[in-house]
PDB file of C-alpha atoms in Angstrom:
ATOM      1  CA  MET A   4      -6.072 -13.567  11.853  1.00 57.00           C
ATOM      2  CA  THR A   5      -9.413 -11.796  11.662  1.00 68.00           C
ATOM      3  CA  VAL A   6     -10.434  -9.533   8.789  1.00 68.00           C
ATOM      4  CA  LYS A   7     -10.037  -6.411  10.947  1.00 76.00           C
ATOM      5  CA  SER A   8      -6.487  -7.223  12.079  1.00 78.00           C
ATOM      6  CA  ALA A   9      -5.480  -8.192   8.530  1.00 75.00           C
ATOM      7  CA  GLU A  10      -6.910  -4.891   7.277  1.00 79.00           C
ATOM      8  CA  LYS A  11      -5.067  -2.918   9.970  1.00 81.00           C
ATOM      9  CA  PHE A  12      -1.790  -4.705   9.200  1.00 81.00           C
ATOM     10  CA  PHE A  13      -2.222  -4.040   5.475  1.00 81.00           C
ATOM     11  CA  PHE A  14      -2.782  -0.299   5.923  1.00 83.00           C
ATOM     12  CA  ILE A  15       0.170  -0.027   8.334  1.00 81.00           C
ATOM     13  CA  PHE A  16       2.314  -1.812   5.725  1.00 82.00           C
ATOM     14  CA  ILE A  17       1.200   0.601   2.981  1.00 82.00           C
ATOM     15  CA  TRP A  18       1.934   3.661   5.156  1.00 83.00           C
ATOM     16  CA  LEU A  19       5.377   2.314   6.084  1.00 82.00           C
ATOM     17  CA  SER A  20       6.221   1.654   2.433  1.00 82.00           C
ATOM     18  CA  ILE A  21       5.097   5.177   1.440  1.00 80.00           C
ATOM     19  CA  ILE A  22       7.135   6.752   4.273  1.00 81.00           C
ATOM     20  CA  PHE A  23      10.158   4.639   3.288  1.00 81.00           C
ATOM     21  CA  LEU A  24       9.848   5.693  -0.366  1.00 75.00           C
ATOM     22  CA  PHE A  25       9.608   9.392   0.510  1.00 78.00           C
ATOM     23  CA  GLY A  26      12.592   9.058   2.852  1.00 77.00           C
ATOM     24  CA  PHE A  27      14.589   7.317   0.131  1.00 73.00           C
ATOM     25  CA  LEU A  28      13.726  10.053  -2.375  1.00 69.00           C
ATOM     26  CA  ILE A  29      14.690  12.872   0.027  1.00 70.00           C
ATOM     27  CA  LEU A  30      17.984  11.207   1.017  1.00 70.00           C
ATOM     28  CA  HIS A  31      19.059  10.760  -2.594  1.00 67.00           C
ATOM     29  CA  GLY A  32      17.941  14.188  -3.757  1.00 66.00           C
ATOM     30  CA  LEU A  33      14.731  15.225  -5.498  1.00 60.00           C
ATOM     31  CA  ASN A  34      16.521  15.655  -8.842  1.00 62.00           C
ATOM     32  CA  ASN A  35      18.014  12.134  -8.834  1.00 65.00           C
ATOM     33  CA  ILE A  36      16.595  10.191 -11.798  1.00 66.00           C
ATOM     34  CA  PHE A  37      17.203   6.808 -10.148  1.00 68.00           C
ATOM     35  CA  GLY A  38      15.374   7.959  -6.999  1.00 64.00           C
ATOM     36  CA  SER A  39      12.418   9.105  -9.090  1.00 70.00           C
ATOM     37  CA  TYR A  40      12.376   5.735 -10.878  1.00 75.00           C
ATOM     38  CA  ILE A  41      12.334   3.866  -7.548  1.00 72.00           C
ATOM     39  CA  MET A  42       9.510   6.128  -6.327  1.00 71.00           C
ATOM     40  CA  GLY A  43       7.431   5.445  -9.438  1.00 79.00           C
ATOM     41  CA  VAL A  44       7.928   1.695  -9.168  1.00 83.00           C
ATOM     42  CA  GLY A  45       7.102   1.778  -5.443  1.00 78.00           C
ATOM     43  CA  LEU A  46       3.868   3.697  -6.019  1.00 79.00           C
ATOM     44  CA  SER A  47       2.875   1.322  -8.829  1.00 83.00           C
ATOM     45  CA  VAL A  48       3.481  -1.715  -6.608  1.00 84.00           C
ATOM     46  CA  SER A  49       1.513  -0.099  -3.762  1.00 81.00           C
ATOM     47  CA  ALA A  50      -1.421   0.645  -6.087  1.00 82.00           C
ATOM     48  CA  ILE A  51      -1.427  -2.917  -7.451  1.00 84.00           C
ATOM     49  CA  ALA A  52      -1.172  -4.387  -3.946  1.00 83.00           C
ATOM     50  CA  THR A  53      -4.058  -2.200  -2.764  1.00 83.00           C
ATOM     51  CA  SER A  54      -6.336  -3.205  -5.661  1.00 83.00           C
ATOM     52  CA  VAL A  55      -5.481  -6.905  -5.241  1.00 84.00           C
ATOM     53  CA  PHE A  56      -6.137  -6.736  -1.488  1.00 82.00           C
ATOM     54  CA  LEU A  57      -9.496  -5.002  -1.997  1.00 81.00           C
ATOM     55  CA  ALA A  58     -10.510  -7.556  -4.645  1.00 82.00           C
ATOM     56  CA  ILE A  59      -9.688 -10.469  -2.306  1.00 82.00           C
ATOM     57  CA  TYR A  60     -11.349  -8.700   0.641  1.00 78.00           C
ATOM     58  CA  GLU A  61     -14.598  -8.191  -1.312  1.00 75.00           C
ATOM     59  CA  LYS A  62     -14.574 -11.787  -2.580  1.00 77.00           C
ATOM     60  CA  LYS A  63     -14.367 -13.056   1.011  1.00 74.00           C
ATOM     61  CA  GLY A  64     -17.543 -11.120   1.822  1.00 67.00           C
ATOM     62  CA  GLY A  65     -16.006  -8.234   3.752  1.00 60.00           C
ATOM     63  CA  LYS A  66     -18.790  -5.875   2.669  1.00 58.00           C
ATOM     64  CA  SER A  67     -21.684  -8.165   3.582  1.00 49.00           C
ATOM     65  CA  LYS A  68     -20.397  -8.932   7.107  1.00 52.00           C
ATOM     66  CA  ASN A  69     -20.622  -5.454   8.633  1.00 51.00           C
ATOM     67  CA  GLY A  70     -22.005  -3.327   5.797  1.00 50.00           C
ATOM     68  CA  THR A  71     -18.864  -1.200   5.430  1.00 52.00           C
ATOM     69  CA  ALA A  72     -15.917  -1.790   3.141  1.00 50.00           C
TER      70      ALA A  72
END
């Protein structure tokens, strides 16, 4: 897998997880405490996954190859 395809897959995965979380929240009601808890955990996991991915991507020299991150 090339860097570009891995990057594309990662962003598609993040968008799908965000869409899934919003759908889950809407289905269970905006005032549902459990739904809000799941949403918060999901966003935290997404943020951590994004930062970890970017750290690995930069270590592999993603910036130096084509000049854009």
